[in-house]
CSV table of C-alpha atoms in Angstrom, one decimal:
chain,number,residue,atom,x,y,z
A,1,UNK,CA,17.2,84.9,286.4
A,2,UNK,CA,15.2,82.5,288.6
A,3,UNK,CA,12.0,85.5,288.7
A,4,UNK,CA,12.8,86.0,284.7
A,5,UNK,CA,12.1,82.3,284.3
A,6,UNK,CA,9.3,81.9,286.3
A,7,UNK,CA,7.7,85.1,284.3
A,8,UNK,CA,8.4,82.9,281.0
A,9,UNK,CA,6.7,79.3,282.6
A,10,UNK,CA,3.6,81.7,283.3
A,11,UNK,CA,3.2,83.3,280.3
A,12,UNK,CA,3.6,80.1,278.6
A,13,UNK,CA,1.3,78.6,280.6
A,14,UNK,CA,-1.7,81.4,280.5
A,15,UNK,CA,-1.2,81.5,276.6
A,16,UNK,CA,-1.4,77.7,276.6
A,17,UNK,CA,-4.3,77.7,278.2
A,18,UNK,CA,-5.7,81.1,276.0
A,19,UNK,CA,-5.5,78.9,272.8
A,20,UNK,CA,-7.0,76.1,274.2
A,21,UNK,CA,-10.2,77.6,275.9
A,22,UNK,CA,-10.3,79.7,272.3
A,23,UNK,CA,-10.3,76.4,269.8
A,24,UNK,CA,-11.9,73.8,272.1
A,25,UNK,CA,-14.9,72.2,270.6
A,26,UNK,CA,-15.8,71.6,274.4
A,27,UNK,CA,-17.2,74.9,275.2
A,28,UNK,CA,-19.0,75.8,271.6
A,29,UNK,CA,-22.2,76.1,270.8
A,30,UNK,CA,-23.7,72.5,269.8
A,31,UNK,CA,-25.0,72.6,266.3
A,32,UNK,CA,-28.1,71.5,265.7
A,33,UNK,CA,-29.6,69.0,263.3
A,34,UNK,CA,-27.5,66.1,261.2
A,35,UNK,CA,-24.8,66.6,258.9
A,36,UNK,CA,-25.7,68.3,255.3
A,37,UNK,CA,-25.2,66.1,251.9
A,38,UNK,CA,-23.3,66.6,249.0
A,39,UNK,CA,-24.0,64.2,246.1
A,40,UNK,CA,-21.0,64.3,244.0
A,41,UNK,CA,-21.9,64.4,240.0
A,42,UNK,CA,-25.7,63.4,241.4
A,43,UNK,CA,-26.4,59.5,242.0
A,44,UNK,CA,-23.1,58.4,239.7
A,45,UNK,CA,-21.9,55.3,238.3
A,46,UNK,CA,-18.7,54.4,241.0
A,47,UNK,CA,-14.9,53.1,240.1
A,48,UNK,CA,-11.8,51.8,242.3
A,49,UNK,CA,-10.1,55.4,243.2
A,50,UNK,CA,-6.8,53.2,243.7
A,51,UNK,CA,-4.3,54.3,240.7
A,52,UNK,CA,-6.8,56.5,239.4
A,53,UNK,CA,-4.5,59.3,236.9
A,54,UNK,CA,-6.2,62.1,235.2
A,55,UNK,CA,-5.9,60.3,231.6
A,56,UNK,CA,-7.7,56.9,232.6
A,57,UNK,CA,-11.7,56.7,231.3
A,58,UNK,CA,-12.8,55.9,234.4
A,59,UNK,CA,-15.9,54.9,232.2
A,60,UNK,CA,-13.9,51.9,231.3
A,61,UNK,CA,-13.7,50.7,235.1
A,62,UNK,CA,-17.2,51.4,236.9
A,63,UNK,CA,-17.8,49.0,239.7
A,64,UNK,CA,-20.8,46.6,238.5
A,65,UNK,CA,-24.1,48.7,238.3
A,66,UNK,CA,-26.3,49.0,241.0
A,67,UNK,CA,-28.8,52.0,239.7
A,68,UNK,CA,-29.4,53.1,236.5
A,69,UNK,CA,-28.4,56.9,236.8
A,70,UNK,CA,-25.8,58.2,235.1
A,71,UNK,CA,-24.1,61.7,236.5
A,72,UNK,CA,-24.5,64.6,235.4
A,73,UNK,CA,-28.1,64.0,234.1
A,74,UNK,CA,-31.1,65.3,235.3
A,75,UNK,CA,-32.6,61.8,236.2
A,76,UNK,CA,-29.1,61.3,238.6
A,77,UNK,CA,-29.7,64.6,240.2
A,78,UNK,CA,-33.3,64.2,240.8
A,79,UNK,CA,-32.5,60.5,242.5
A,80,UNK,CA,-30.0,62.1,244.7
A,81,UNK,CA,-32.3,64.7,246.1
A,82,UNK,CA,-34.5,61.9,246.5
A,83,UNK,CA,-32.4,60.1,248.1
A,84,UNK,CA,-31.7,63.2,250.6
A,85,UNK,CA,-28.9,65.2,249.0
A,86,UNK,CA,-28.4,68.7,249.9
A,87,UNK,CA,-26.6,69.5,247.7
A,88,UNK,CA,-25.3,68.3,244.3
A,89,UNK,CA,-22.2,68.8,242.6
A,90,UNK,CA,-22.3,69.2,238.8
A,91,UNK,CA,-19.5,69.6,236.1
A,92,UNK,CA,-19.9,72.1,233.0
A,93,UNK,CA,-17.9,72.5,229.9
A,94,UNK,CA,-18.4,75.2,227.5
A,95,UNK,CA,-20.2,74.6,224.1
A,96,UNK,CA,-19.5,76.0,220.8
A,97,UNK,CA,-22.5,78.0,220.5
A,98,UNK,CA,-22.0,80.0,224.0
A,99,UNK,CA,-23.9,77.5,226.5
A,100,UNK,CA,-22.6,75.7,229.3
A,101,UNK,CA,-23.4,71.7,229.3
A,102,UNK,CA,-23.3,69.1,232.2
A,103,UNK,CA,-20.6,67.4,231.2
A,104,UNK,CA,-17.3,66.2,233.0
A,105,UNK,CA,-14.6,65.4,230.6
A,106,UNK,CA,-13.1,67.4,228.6
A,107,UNK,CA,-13.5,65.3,225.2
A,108,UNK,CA,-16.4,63.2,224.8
A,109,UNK,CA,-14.5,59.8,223.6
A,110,UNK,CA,-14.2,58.3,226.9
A,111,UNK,CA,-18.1,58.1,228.4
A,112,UNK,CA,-20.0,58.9,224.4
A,113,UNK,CA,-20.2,58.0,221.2
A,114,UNK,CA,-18.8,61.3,220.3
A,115,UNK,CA,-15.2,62.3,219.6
A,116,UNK,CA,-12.8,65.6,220.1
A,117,UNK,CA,-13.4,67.4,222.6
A,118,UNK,CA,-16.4,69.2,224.3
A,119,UNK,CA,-16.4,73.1,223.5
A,120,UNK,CA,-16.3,72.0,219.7
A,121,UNK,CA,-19.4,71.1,219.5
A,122,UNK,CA,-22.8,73.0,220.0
A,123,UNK,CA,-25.3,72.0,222.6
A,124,UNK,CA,-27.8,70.6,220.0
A,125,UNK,CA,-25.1,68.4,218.3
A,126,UNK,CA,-24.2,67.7,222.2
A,127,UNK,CA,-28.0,66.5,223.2
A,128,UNK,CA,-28.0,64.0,219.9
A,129,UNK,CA,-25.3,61.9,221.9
A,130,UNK,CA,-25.7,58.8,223.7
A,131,UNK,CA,-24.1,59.4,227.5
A,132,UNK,CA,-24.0,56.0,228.3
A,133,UNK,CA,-22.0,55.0,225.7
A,134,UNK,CA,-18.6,53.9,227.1
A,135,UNK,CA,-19.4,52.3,230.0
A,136,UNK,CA,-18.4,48.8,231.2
A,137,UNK,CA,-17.6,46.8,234.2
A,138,UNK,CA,-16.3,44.1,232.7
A,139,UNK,CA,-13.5,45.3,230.2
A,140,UNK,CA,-15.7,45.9,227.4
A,141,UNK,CA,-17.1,42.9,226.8
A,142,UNK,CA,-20.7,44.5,227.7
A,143,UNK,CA,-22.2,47.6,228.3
A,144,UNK,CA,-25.1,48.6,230.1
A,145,UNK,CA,-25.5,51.9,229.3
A,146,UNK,CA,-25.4,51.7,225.5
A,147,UNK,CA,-28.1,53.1,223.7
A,148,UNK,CA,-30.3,52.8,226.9
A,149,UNK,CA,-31.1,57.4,226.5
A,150,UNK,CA,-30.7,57.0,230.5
A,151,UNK,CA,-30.6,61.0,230.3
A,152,UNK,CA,-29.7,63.2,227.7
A,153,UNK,CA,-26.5,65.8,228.3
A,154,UNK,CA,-28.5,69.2,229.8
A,155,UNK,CA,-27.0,72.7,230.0
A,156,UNK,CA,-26.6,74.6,232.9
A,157,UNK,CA,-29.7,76.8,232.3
A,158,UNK,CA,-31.9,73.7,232.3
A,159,UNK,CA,-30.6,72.2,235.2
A,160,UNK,CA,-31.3,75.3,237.0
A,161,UNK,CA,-34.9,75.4,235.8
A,162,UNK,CA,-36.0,72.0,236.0
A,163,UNK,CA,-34.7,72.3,240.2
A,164,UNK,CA,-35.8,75.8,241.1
A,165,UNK,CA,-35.2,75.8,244.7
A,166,UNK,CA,-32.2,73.3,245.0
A,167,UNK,CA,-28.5,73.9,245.7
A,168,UNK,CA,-25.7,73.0,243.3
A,169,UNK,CA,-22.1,72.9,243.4
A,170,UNK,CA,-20.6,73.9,239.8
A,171,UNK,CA,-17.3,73.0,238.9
A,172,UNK,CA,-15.3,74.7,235.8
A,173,UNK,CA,-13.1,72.1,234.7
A,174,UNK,CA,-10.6,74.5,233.1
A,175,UNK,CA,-8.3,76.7,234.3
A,176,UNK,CA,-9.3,79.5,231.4
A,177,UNK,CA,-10.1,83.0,232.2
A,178,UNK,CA,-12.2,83.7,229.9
A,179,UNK,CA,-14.4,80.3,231.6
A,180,UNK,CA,-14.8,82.8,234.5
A,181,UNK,CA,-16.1,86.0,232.1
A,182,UNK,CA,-18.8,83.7,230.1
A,183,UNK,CA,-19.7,82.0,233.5
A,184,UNK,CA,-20.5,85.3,235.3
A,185,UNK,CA,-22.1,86.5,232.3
A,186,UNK,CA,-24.6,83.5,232.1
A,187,UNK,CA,-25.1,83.6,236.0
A,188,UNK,CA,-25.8,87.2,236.0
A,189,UNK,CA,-29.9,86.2,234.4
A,190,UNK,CA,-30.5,84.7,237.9
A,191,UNK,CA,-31.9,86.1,240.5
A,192,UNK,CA,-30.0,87.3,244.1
A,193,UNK,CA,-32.3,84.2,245.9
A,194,UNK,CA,-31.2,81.4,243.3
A,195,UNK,CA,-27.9,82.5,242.9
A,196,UNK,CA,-27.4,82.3,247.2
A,197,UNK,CA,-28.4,78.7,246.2
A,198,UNK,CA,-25.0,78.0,244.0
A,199,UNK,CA,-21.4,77.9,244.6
A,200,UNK,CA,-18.8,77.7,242.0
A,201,UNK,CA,-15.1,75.7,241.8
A,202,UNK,CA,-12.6,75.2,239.8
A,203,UNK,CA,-9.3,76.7,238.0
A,204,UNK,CA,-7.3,79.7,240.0
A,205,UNK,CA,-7.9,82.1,237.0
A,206,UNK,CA,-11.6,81.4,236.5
A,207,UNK,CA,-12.3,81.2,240.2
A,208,UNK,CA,-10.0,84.7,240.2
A,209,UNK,CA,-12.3,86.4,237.6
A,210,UNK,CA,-15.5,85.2,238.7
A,211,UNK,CA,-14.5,86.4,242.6
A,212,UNK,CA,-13.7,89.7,241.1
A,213,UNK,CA,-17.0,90.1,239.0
A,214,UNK,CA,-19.6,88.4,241.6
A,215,UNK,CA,-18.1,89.1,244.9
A,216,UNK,CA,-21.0,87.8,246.4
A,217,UNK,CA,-20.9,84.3,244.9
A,218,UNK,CA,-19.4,81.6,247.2
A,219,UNK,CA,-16.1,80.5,244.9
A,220,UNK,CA,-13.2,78.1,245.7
A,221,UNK,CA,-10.3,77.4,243.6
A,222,UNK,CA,-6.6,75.4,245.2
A,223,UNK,CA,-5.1,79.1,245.4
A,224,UNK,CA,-8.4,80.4,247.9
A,225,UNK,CA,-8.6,77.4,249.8
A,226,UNK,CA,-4.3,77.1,250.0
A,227,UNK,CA,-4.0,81.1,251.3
A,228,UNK,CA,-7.5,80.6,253.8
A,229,UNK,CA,-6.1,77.0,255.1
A,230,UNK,CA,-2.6,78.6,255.7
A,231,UNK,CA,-4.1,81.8,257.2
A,232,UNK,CA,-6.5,80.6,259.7
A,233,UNK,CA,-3.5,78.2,261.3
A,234,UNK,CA,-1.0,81.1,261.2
A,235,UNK,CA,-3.6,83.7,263.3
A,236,UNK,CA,-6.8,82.2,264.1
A,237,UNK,CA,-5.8,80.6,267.3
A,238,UNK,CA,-6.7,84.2,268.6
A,239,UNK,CA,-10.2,84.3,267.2
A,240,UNK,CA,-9.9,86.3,264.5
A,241,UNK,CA,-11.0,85.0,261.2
A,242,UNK,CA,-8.9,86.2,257.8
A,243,UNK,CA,-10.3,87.6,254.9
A,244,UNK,CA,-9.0,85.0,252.7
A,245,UNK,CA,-11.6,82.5,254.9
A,246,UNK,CA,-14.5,84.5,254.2
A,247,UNK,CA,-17.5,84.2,251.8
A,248,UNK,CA,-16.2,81.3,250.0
A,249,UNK,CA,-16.6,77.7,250.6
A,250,UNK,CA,-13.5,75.0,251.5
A,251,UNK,CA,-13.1,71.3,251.1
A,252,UNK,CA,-11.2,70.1,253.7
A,253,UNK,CA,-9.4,65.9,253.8
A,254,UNK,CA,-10.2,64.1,256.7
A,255,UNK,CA,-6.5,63.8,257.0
A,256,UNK,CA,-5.9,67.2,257.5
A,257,UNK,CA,-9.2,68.3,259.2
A,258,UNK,CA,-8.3,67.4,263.1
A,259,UNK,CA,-4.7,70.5,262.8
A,260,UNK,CA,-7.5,72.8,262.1
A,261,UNK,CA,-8.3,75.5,264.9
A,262,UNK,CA,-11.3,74.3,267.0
A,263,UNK,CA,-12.1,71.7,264.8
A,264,UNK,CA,-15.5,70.1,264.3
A,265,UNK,CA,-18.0,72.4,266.2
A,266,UNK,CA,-16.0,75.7,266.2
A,267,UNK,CA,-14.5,75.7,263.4
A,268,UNK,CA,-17.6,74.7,261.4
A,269,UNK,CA,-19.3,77.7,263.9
A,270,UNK,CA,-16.4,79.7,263.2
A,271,UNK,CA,-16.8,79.3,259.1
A,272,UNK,CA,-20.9,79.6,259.0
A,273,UNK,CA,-20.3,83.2,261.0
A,274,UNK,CA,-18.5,84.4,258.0
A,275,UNK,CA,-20.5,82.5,255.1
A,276,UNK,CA,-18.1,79.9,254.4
A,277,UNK,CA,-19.0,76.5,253.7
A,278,UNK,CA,-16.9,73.6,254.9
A,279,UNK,CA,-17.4,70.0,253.0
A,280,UNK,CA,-15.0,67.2,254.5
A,281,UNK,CA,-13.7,64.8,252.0
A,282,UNK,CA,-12.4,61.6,252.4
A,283,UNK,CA,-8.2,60.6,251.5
A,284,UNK,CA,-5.8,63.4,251.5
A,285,UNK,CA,-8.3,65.1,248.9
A,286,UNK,CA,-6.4,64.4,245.4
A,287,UNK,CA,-9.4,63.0,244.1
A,288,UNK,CA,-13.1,63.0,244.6
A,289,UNK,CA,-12.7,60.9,247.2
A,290,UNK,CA,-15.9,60.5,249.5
A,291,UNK,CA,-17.9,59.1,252.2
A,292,UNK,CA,-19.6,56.5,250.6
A,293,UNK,CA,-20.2,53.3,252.7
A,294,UNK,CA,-21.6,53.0,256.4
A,295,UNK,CA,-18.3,52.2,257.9
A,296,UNK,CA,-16.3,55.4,256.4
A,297,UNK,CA,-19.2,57.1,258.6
A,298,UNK,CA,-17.2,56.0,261.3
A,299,UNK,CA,-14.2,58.3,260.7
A,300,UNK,CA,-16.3,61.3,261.1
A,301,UNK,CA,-15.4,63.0,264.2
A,302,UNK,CA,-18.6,63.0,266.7
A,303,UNK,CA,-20.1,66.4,266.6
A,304,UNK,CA,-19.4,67.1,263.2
A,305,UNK,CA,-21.9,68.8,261.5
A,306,UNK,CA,-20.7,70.7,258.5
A,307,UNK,CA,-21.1,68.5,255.2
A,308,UNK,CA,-19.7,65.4,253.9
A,309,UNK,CA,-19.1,64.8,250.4
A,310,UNK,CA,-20.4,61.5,249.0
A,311,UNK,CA,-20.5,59.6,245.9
A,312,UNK,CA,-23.2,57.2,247.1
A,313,UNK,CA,-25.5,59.2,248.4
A,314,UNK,CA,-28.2,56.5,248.1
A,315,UNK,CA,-26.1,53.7,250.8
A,316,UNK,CA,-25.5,56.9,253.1
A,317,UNK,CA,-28.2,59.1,253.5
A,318,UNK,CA,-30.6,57.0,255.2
A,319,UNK,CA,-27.6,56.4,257.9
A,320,UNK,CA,-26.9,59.8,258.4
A,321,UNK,CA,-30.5,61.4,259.1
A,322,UNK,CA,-31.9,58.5,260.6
C-alpha cells in the first residue's frame, strides 16, 4: 500500500510539474514588438455599455462628441489607421440589388433618416441617406450629426478599394445561410494576397458555409470559438493544439483569458503557429466591450502581445506604441 501510494504522490507530482513547464509563459519565446490594434467599427461615436439590450438605438445615447467620425464610413476608418489601427472592424448588411453595405443595424430608423430595414433597399437608394441622422447626446434635444454628409454609407467593394493594403475584420450581422453563399461569392473577385488581409465573423450558419466554401479564410462564429475554447482546455495542456483552434481567429474576455493554457506569451505563440488570431476584449465579452481608456491598459497582463480590441483607438494608440 505504502509503495502503491508513494508511486501515485510521484506521478502526480512529475505530471504536475509536466503541465506546468508545458503552459508557463516563463520559459516562451518573448514576442517581439507592441501589441496589434483593432479599431472597432473605425474611429466611432461611443455610449455607456451599462444596460445596453440589443433593441436600444444606441444612437440615441452617444457620449458627448469628441471627433467627428462616424463608424462605418470611410472618413472613420481612414482616422483610425491614422491614428495607428491595425486593423479595423466593419459591419455589412446585404442590399437589395446584391451588394454588401457598411452598415450595422439591421433597419436604418435608429442612426438615418431612412426606415424598414436594410436589405430592402438598393445601395444607391442606401448612399442618398444621411448617416448621421439619429444621433444625440442629449436626448434629442440636438443633433450633431444631422445633415452634416460626415461620410456617406459605402459597400464592401469600395471599402476594400479605397484601403488596398489594410486589414479588416467583417462581421455578418445575421445568422442566414445564404449571407455566407453571397459573401463567398463576392470575396471570391479578390485576390489570394488581399483576401490573407480579411477575416470574417458572425452567425454559426454563415460562418459554417463560408468555412466550408473558403477554407482558407480566417472565420469565427460563437459555435468555432465555444468547441476551440473548450478543446484546447480539455487536451492542450499536453501541447497539442486541436483542429477546431486552427486557421481561424478567437476573441477572448479578459475575464476568462488567465484559465487559458500558457496564457499571454504561449498561448498567443501557441495560436500564431497555427494561424489563429487571438483579440482580447474587455467584460465577459457580451458586448463590444473594449480597451478604450489609459487605465483599462492596466488590466492587460504584462507580456501580452496578441491584440486588443478598442473602440477609442485615438486615446489608446499613442499609449500603446509609445
Amino acid at each position: 500500500m505504502k509503495k502503491g501510494l508513494k508511486r501515485t504522490i510521484l506521478f502526480f507530482l512529475a505530471l504536475s510539474i509536466f503541465v506546468f513547464l508545458n503552459n508557463s509563459s516563463l520559459f516562451s519565446k518573448e514576442r517581439e514588438g507592441d501589441p496589434l490594434l483593432l479599431a472597432h467599427r473605425g474611429l466611432a461615436q461611443t455610449f455607456p455599455m451599462e444596460g445596453i439590450t440589443g433593441e436600444m438605438c444606441t444612437a440615441e445615447i452617444i457620449h458627448e462628441p469628441e471627433h467627428p467620425y462616424l463608424e462605418n464610413t470611410i472618413p472613420s476608418m481612414e482616422a483610425a489607421f491614422k491614428e495607428g489601427a491595425d486593423l479595423v472592424e466593419i459591419d455589412i448588411q446585404p442590399t437589395k440589388d446584391g451588394e454588401f453595405a457598411i452598415f450595422h443595424d439591421w433597419t436604418l430608423d435608429c442612426r438615418t433618416d431612412g426606415t424598414g430595414k436594410t436589405r430592402d433597399y438598393t445601395m444607391d437608394e442606401l448612399r442618398k441617406l444621411d448617416v448621421g441622422y439619429g444621433y444625440t447626446a442629449d436626448n434629442g434635444k440636438t443633433y450633431p450629426f444631422r445633415g452634416k454628409g460626415v461620410g456617406k454609407m459605402p459597400t464592401l467593394n469600395e471599402v476594400l478599394t479605397h484601403f488596398p493594403n489594410k486589414e479588416f475584420l467583417i462581421h455578418i450581422k445575421s445568422n442566414d445561410p445564404v449571407e455566407g453563399t453571397q459573401l463567398t461569392e463576392y470575396l471570391s473577385r479578390y485576390s489570394k494576397t488581399r483576401m490573407d488581409d480579411l477575416s470574417v465573423y458572425g452567425g454559426d450558419e454563415p460562418i459554417k458555409t463560408l468555412k466550408e466554401k473558403m477554407p482558407g479564410l480566417r472565420a469565427m462564429s460563437k459555435e468555432t470559438l465555444k468547441s476551440c475554447v473548450l478543446s484546447y482546455e480539455a487536451i492542450s495542456w499536453t501541447g497539442y493544439i486541436p483542429d477546431a483552434c486552427k486557421n481561424t481567429q478567437i476573441h477572448i474576455p479578459e475575464k476568462y483569458a488567465p484559465y487559458l493554457w500558457g496564457f499571454p506569451t504561449k498561448f498567443v505563440n501557441r495560436m500564431e503557429e497555427v494561424n489563429t488570431r487571438v483579440i482580447l476584449v474587455a467584460g465577459d465579452g457580451n458586448w463590444s466591450e473594449g480597451f478604450d481608456e489609459e487605465s483599462d491598459l492596466e488590466r492587460i497582463p504584462e507580456g501580452y502581445k496578441g491584440w486588443i480590441w478598442t473602440n477609442r483607438i485615438d486615446r489608446i494608440a499613442s499609449v500603446v506604441k509609445e
